[in-house]
Every structure is written in structure tokens, then in C-alpha cells.
mmCIF file of C-alpha atoms and ligand atoms in Angstrom:
data_model
loop_
_atom_site.group_PDB
_atom_site.id
_atom_site.type_symbol
_atom_site.label_atom_id
_atom_site.label_comp_id
_atom_site.label_asym_id
_atom_site.label_seq_id
_atom_site.Cartn_x
_atom_site.Cartn_y
_atom_site.Cartn_z
ATOM 1 C CA MET D 1 18.447 15.074 2.682
ATOM 2 C CA ALA D 2 18.478 11.758 4.506
ATOM 3 C CA VAL D 3 20.713 11.678 7.551
ATOM 4 C CA LEU D 4 19.186 8.837 9.565
ATOM 5 C CA ASN D 5 20.126 5.208 8.606
ATOM 6 C CA ARG D 6 16.357 4.464 8.706
ATOM 7 C CA TRP D 7 13.987 3.664 5.963
ATOM 8 C CA VAL D 8 10.331 4.259 5.814
ATOM 9 C CA VAL D 9 8.836 2.168 3.000
ATOM 10 C CA PHE D 10 5.202 2.976 1.759
ATOM 11 C CA ASP D 11 2.464 0.784 0.230
ATOM 12 C CA VAL D 12 0.650 2.583 -2.669
ATOM 13 C CA GLY D 13 -3.059 1.888 -2.710
ATOM 14 C CA GLU D 14 -5.052 3.554 0.230
ATOM 15 C CA THR D 15 -1.759 4.386 1.762
ATOM 16 C CA LEU D 16 -0.412 7.232 -0.607
ATOM 17 C CA VAL D 17 -3.130 6.966 -3.197
ATOM 18 C CA ASP D 18 -6.840 7.307 -2.740
ATOM 19 C CA GLU D 19 -8.299 4.528 -4.943
ATOM 20 C CA THR D 20 -11.817 5.940 -5.202
ATOM 21 C CA ARG D 21 -11.180 7.040 -8.906
ATOM 22 C CA VAL D 22 -9.726 3.717 -9.945
ATOM 23 C CA TRP D 23 -12.540 1.658 -8.428
ATOM 24 C CA SER D 24 -14.964 4.072 -9.865
ATOM 25 C CA THR D 25 -13.463 3.667 -13.274
ATOM 26 C CA TRP D 26 -13.674 -0.114 -12.899
ATOM 27 C CA ALA D 27 -17.286 0.129 -12.093
ATOM 28 C CA ASP D 28 -17.920 2.425 -15.264
ATOM 29 C CA VAL D 29 -15.791 0.099 -17.550
ATOM 30 C CA VAL D 30 -17.798 -2.936 -16.533
ATOM 31 C CA GLY D 31 -21.132 -1.053 -16.582
ATOM 32 C CA VAL D 32 -22.092 -1.609 -12.864
ATOM 33 C CA PRO D 33 -23.411 1.274 -10.846
ATOM 34 C CA ARG D 34 -20.592 2.572 -8.737
ATOM 35 C CA LEU D 35 -22.386 2.063 -5.332
ATOM 36 C CA THR D 36 -23.071 -1.605 -6.282
ATOM 37 C CA PHE D 37 -19.434 -2.261 -7.146
ATOM 38 C CA MET D 38 -18.214 -0.614 -4.099
ATOM 39 C CA ALA D 39 -20.639 -2.462 -1.918
ATOM 40 C CA VAL D 40 -19.862 -5.785 -3.319
ATOM 41 C CA LEU D 41 -16.159 -4.913 -2.986
ATOM 42 C CA GLY D 42 -16.578 -4.406 0.716
ATOM 43 C CA ALA D 43 -18.481 -7.583 1.124
ATOM 44 C CA VAL D 44 -15.547 -9.485 -0.554
ATOM 45 C CA ILE D 45 -13.048 -7.783 1.778
ATOM 46 C CA ALA D 46 -15.224 -8.485 4.822
ATOM 47 C CA ARG D 47 -15.197 -12.249 4.215
ATOM 48 C CA GLY D 48 -11.533 -12.222 3.528
ATOM 49 C CA GLY D 49 -11.556 -12.676 -0.234
ATOM 50 C CA ALA D 50 -9.324 -11.258 -2.836
ATOM 51 C CA HIS D 51 -10.615 -8.104 -4.402
ATOM 52 C CA GLN D 52 -10.584 -9.689 -7.847
ATOM 53 C CA GLU D 53 -13.576 -11.754 -6.820
ATOM 54 C CA VAL D 54 -15.704 -8.738 -7.141
ATOM 55 C CA PHE D 55 -15.768 -9.473 -10.873
ATOM 56 C CA HIS D 56 -16.845 -13.046 -10.308
ATOM 57 C CA GLU D 57 -19.613 -11.844 -7.744
ATOM 58 C CA LEU D 58 -20.996 -9.416 -10.214
ATOM 59 C CA GLY D 59 -21.226 -12.219 -12.984
ATOM 60 C CA LEU D 60 -18.503 -10.471 -15.095
ATOM 61 C CA ASP D 61 -15.608 -12.191 -16.815
ATOM 62 C CA HIS D 62 -12.082 -12.023 -15.526
ATOM 63 C CA TRP D 63 -10.918 -8.635 -14.621
ATOM 64 C CA GLU D 64 -7.655 -8.955 -16.874
ATOM 65 C CA HIS D 65 -10.032 -9.005 -19.918
ATOM 66 C CA HIS D 66 -10.972 -5.394 -19.059
ATOM 67 C CA ARG D 67 -7.592 -4.211 -18.185
ATOM 68 C CA ASP D 68 -6.733 -2.280 -21.268
ATOM 69 C CA GLN D 69 -10.192 -0.532 -21.193
ATOM 70 C CA LEU D 70 -9.479 0.389 -17.528
ATOM 71 C CA GLU D 71 -6.049 1.780 -18.227
ATOM 72 C CA ALA D 72 -7.348 3.939 -21.079
ATOM 73 C CA ALA D 73 -10.259 5.305 -19.029
ATOM 74 C CA TYR D 74 -8.124 5.779 -15.804
ATOM 75 C CA GLY D 75 -5.024 7.098 -17.393
ATOM 76 C CA GLY D 76 -2.864 6.521 -14.430
ATOM 77 C CA PHE D 77 -2.035 8.227 -11.143
ATOM 78 C CA THR D 78 -2.236 12.018 -10.981
ATOM 79 C CA ASP D 79 -1.341 14.191 -8.193
ATOM 80 C CA ALA D 80 -5.025 14.611 -7.334
ATOM 81 C CA ASP D 81 -5.091 10.852 -6.535
ATOM 82 C CA LEU D 82 -2.614 11.292 -3.731
ATOM 83 C CA TYR D 83 -4.206 11.558 -0.329
ATOM 84 C CA PRO D 84 -3.882 15.021 0.848
ATOM 85 C CA ASP D 85 -1.633 14.108 3.726
ATOM 86 C CA ALA D 86 0.719 12.097 1.541
ATOM 87 C CA ARG D 87 3.036 14.604 0.084
ATOM 88 C CA PRO D 88 3.309 16.697 3.369
ATOM 89 C CA ALA D 89 4.121 13.647 5.238
ATOM 90 C CA LEU D 90 6.818 12.402 2.896
ATOM 91 C CA HIS D 91 8.377 15.728 2.941
ATOM 92 C CA ALA D 92 8.139 15.888 6.768
ATOM 93 C CA LEU D 93 9.837 12.577 7.125
ATOM 94 C CA TRP D 94 12.440 13.379 4.467
ATOM 95 C CA ASP D 95 13.199 16.649 6.159
ATOM 96 C CA GLY D 96 13.533 14.717 9.404
ATOM 97 C CA GLY D 97 16.287 12.523 7.821
ATOM 98 C CA TYR D 98 14.526 9.370 6.951
ATOM 99 C CA ARG D 99 15.138 7.522 3.724
ATOM 100 C CA LEU D 100 11.957 6.934 1.798
ATOM 101 C CA ALA D 101 10.673 4.246 -0.771
ATOM 102 C CA ILE D 102 7.432 3.219 -2.403
ATOM 103 C CA PHE D 103 6.334 -0.391 -3.309
ATOM 104 C CA GLY D 104 3.029 -1.929 -3.953
ATOM 105 C CA ASN D 105 1.002 -4.523 -5.672
ATOM 106 C CA GLN D 106 0.449 -2.481 -8.724
ATOM 107 C CA PRO D 107 0.998 -2.664 -12.597
ATOM 108 C CA ALA D 108 4.557 -1.792 -13.660
ATOM 109 C CA THR D 109 3.334 1.307 -15.296
ATOM 110 C CA ARG D 110 2.660 2.920 -11.965
ATOM 111 C CA THR D 111 6.309 3.420 -11.186
ATOM 112 C CA ALA D 112 6.752 5.967 -13.902
ATOM 113 C CA GLU D 113 3.475 7.694 -12.837
ATOM 114 C CA LEU D 114 4.619 7.885 -9.377
ATOM 115 C CA GLU D 115 8.073 9.034 -10.403
ATOM 116 C CA ALA D 116 6.454 11.891 -12.291
ATOM 117 C CA LEU D 117 4.700 13.054 -9.115
ATOM 118 C CA ALA D 118 8.173 13.996 -7.794
ATOM 119 C CA LEU D 119 7.774 12.718 -4.266
ATOM 120 C CA PRO D 120 10.948 12.552 -2.145
ATOM 121 C CA ALA D 121 11.401 8.736 -2.334
ATOM 122 C CA GLU D 122 14.765 7.185 -3.457
ATOM 123 C CA VAL D 123 13.450 3.880 -4.666
ATOM 124 C CA ILE D 124 10.063 3.085 -6.342
ATOM 125 C CA ALA D 125 9.069 -0.193 -7.703
ATOM 126 C CA MET D 126 5.844 -2.170 -8.361
ATOM 127 C CA SER D 127 5.085 -5.770 -7.869
ATOM 128 C CA GLU D 128 4.646 -6.561 -11.568
ATOM 129 C CA GLU D 129 8.189 -5.481 -12.330
ATOM 130 C CA MET D 130 9.447 -6.952 -9.203
ATOM 131 C CA GLY D 131 8.100 -10.325 -10.250
ATOM 132 C CA VAL D 132 6.757 -10.944 -6.602
ATOM 133 C CA THR D 133 3.568 -9.884 -4.868
ATOM 134 C CA LYS D 134 2.477 -9.266 -1.349
ATOM 135 C CA PRO D 135 1.893 -11.109 1.045
ATOM 136 C CA SER D 136 4.736 -13.402 -0.320
ATOM 137 C CA PRO D 137 7.922 -13.417 1.946
ATOM 138 C CA ALA D 138 9.755 -13.107 -1.480
ATOM 139 C CA TYR D 139 8.103 -9.691 -1.939
ATOM 140 C CA PHE D 140 9.513 -8.321 1.307
ATOM 141 C CA ALA D 141 12.949 -10.006 0.756
ATOM 142 C CA ARG D 142 12.979 -8.155 -2.765
ATOM 143 C CA VAL D 143 12.009 -4.840 -1.011
ATOM 144 C CA LEU D 144 15.035 -5.244 1.253
ATOM 145 C CA GLU D 145 17.244 -6.158 -1.560
ATOM 146 C CA LEU D 146 16.122 -2.981 -3.592
ATOM 147 C CA LEU D 147 16.933 -0.971 -0.439
ATOM 148 C CA GLY D 148 20.512 -2.230 -0.426
ATOM 149 C CA ASN D 149 19.899 -5.065 2.270
ATOM 150 C CA PRO D 150 19.649 -2.799 5.286
ATOM 151 C CA ASP D 151 18.936 -4.449 8.789
ATOM 152 C CA PRO D 152 15.235 -5.071 8.503
ATOM 153 C CA GLY D 153 14.826 -3.575 12.013
ATOM 154 C CA LEU D 154 15.816 -0.275 10.478
ATOM 155 C CA VAL D 155 13.058 -0.394 7.922
ATOM 156 C CA ALA D 156 9.487 0.770 8.690
ATOM 157 C CA HIS D 157 6.802 -0.503 6.349
ATOM 158 C CA VAL D 158 3.579 1.403 6.194
ATOM 159 C CA GLY D 159 0.530 -0.111 4.685
ATOM 160 C CA ASP D 160 -3.262 -0.158 5.110
ATOM 161 C CA ARG D 161 -3.925 -3.943 4.844
ATOM 162 C CA VAL D 162 -3.588 -6.331 7.723
ATOM 163 C CA ASP D 163 -3.270 -9.408 5.523
ATOM 164 C CA ASN D 164 -0.946 -7.992 2.735
ATOM 165 C CA ASP D 165 1.058 -5.393 4.646
ATOM 166 C CA VAL D 166 0.966 -5.491 8.417
ATOM 167 C CA VAL D 167 1.442 -9.208 9.224
ATOM 168 C CA PRO D 168 3.811 -10.074 6.397
ATOM 169 C CA ALA D 169 6.016 -7.138 6.927
ATOM 170 C CA ALA D 170 6.394 -7.967 10.696
ATOM 171 C CA ALA D 171 7.108 -11.585 9.666
ATOM 172 C CA ALA D 172 9.892 -10.306 7.477
ATOM 173 C CA GLY D 173 11.250 -8.567 10.485
ATOM 174 C CA LEU D 174 10.431 -5.029 9.448
ATOM 175 C CA ARG D 175 8.997 -2.406 11.742
ATOM 176 C CA SER D 176 5.364 -2.865 10.707
ATOM 177 C CA VAL D 177 3.149 0.264 10.641
ATOM 178 C CA TRP D 178 -0.648 -0.139 10.194
ATOM 179 C CA LEU D 179 -2.337 2.903 8.496
ATOM 180 C CA ARG D 180 -6.090 2.419 9.518
ATOM 181 C CA ARG D 181 -7.893 3.863 6.561
ATOM 182 C CA GLY D 182 -9.584 2.911 3.299
ATOM 183 C CA PRO D 183 -11.924 -0.101 2.997
ATOM 184 C CA TRP D 184 -9.281 -2.815 3.994
ATOM 185 C CA GLY D 185 -7.876 -0.673 6.889
ATOM 186 C CA LEU D 186 -11.376 -0.180 8.335
ATOM 187 C CA ILE D 187 -12.656 -3.717 7.730
ATOM 188 C CA GLN D 188 -9.821 -5.908 8.560
ATOM 189 C CA GLN D 189 -8.683 -6.665 12.027
ATOM 190 C CA LEU D 190 -5.406 -7.586 13.582
ATOM 191 C CA PRO D 191 -4.927 -11.145 14.636
ATOM 192 C CA GLN D 192 -5.169 -11.862 18.325
ATOM 193 C CA ASP D 193 -2.122 -11.010 20.315
ATOM 194 C CA PHE D 194 -0.533 -9.183 17.350
ATOM 195 C CA ASP D 195 0.979 -5.873 17.938
ATOM 196 C CA PRO D 196 2.247 -3.736 15.001
ATOM 197 C CA ALA D 197 5.160 -1.537 15.820
ATOM 198 C CA LEU D 198 2.751 1.502 15.288
ATOM 199 C CA VAL D 199 -0.868 1.980 14.387
ATOM 200 C CA VAL D 200 -1.917 5.408 12.842
ATOM 201 C CA ASP D 201 -4.978 6.805 11.291
ATOM 202 C CA SER D 202 -3.227 9.154 8.917
ATOM 203 C CA LEU D 203 0.092 9.810 7.381
ATOM 204 C CA GLU D 204 0.095 13.129 9.199
ATOM 205 C CA GLU D 205 -0.013 11.078 12.520
ATOM 206 C CA LEU D 206 2.670 8.815 11.021
ATOM 207 C CA ALA D 207 5.007 11.813 10.480
ATOM 208 C CA ASP D 208 4.473 12.848 14.054
ATOM 209 C CA ARG D 209 4.965 9.441 15.685
ATOM 210 C CA ILE D 210 7.308 7.582 13.351
ATOM 211 C CA ASP D 211 10.098 7.475 15.986
ATOM 212 C CA THR D 212 8.005 5.090 18.129
ATOM 213 C CA ALA D 213 7.892 2.522 15.467
ATOM 214 C CA PHE D 214 11.710 2.123 15.740
ATOM 215 C CA THR D 215 11.960 2.495 19.607
ATOM 216 C CA ALA D 216 9.318 -0.192 20.237
ATOM 217 C CA LEU D 217 10.628 -3.681 20.993
ATOM 218 C CA PRO D 218 11.322 -5.563 17.879
ATOM 219 C CA ILE D 219 8.602 -7.995 16.709
ATOM 220 C CA SER D 220 9.781 -11.589 16.617
ATOM 221 C CA PRO D 221 9.083 -13.124 13.160
ATOM 222 C CA GLY D 222 8.205 -16.350 14.878
ATOM 223 C CA SER D 223 5.269 -14.678 16.715
ATOM 224 C CA VAL D 224 3.088 -14.096 13.733
HETATM 225 MG MG1 LIG P 301 -2.846 -0.624 0.149
#
């Protein structure tokens, strides 16, 4: 039961969902040992590349050519793909009166899969159906629109990626929360002189400290 006029918006991959299984499935589908696939992915992330470049690095054809095979083998998100702290944190925030939503750079089919997990989120939408992707400003504008155009300062955005989540969410005027976990969260670094509204290492910590994201001074969009 939401009682506060504050939103907490969650990214999907490596924020709520542990992507180990989907990346392992990608490795299996293209016939590359999982360790090799993951290590090359890490190297691509470390040099600031897009994760789709893994396929080129491994001498494979475009990832989209394998998408149907991936989907058939992966079968979509299940409850077991959620990070163990995801459901308890969402419930703790919900019980604390926060309004919750889930958006991510993901195929449109993930929306129904997430809805089936019965998390306490009022709005769920994926980039493919939104027609915009992170880190585009249009993505964050669409997020606000789907929330009913609240004051961006009343919206915390929680994500693992500095480039796709933390910096562009702050630029859009949202309270940008960096969740430092997963390959991107551990490899990427904040730009110099850039302070997110909050930095946490788990969603359990987020649930404990979310108030500070809203009480910190607002981040000027012009500063990033
Ligand atoms: Mg993510």
C-alpha cells in the first residue's frame, strides 16, 4: 500500500535479475565455453564496448540471428532468476509506502514474465515495447510519462550500470541510485566529480537507506 508520493524505479538485468543463466544460455547456444564467453564479455565491458560486441569478438554472426534459439533455450525469467534480495527489498519498500516500477533494456516478452512473478510493482515496461532504449534521454522521459509525470525529484532510479543507468538517470533529474553489483557494476567507474544520490552494494542495503536518496541535495542535470 503506497502512501508516500515517491517512486523507486528498478532496472532489470543485474539489478533485480541475476543474468548468469541468460548469459550461460547464450554461450551454450553459440557453442562457446561459458568461461570463454563470460571472460570476453568482461573484456568488452572493461573497454567500454556494447555487450553485443561479444559476438563479433568471438567470430560469431550478429546476435539477432541467434535470438529465437536463445529464447527457446532460456524460456524467460523465472522466480529463481531473481537476486535473493530482490523480492524482500521490493516488499520492504512497498510496505514502507514507496510506489514501485520496473523498466529495462529488454525484449517486450520480459514484461509478462516479470508480471507473472507477482512483484509489488505498479508499472512494468521494457524498452522494446517502449520504443526507446537506455541511455537515451527519451527513455527516461518515457519512464516519467508511464509513471504519470511525477516531479523527477520524487523518483529514484536504481541501476547497476554507470553508463546506461546512473549518469543518464541523473541527467534526467531523477534521484540516481547506483547498485554496485554484477559485471558492469563492478567494472565500470563513476565519472570524476559525479556523485549519485545513493550508492549501495545490495537491494537489502537499498531498502534500509532509500530515504537518503531523497534527502540528498538534488543533482543538477547540467553537472553530468
Ligand atoms: Mg542492468
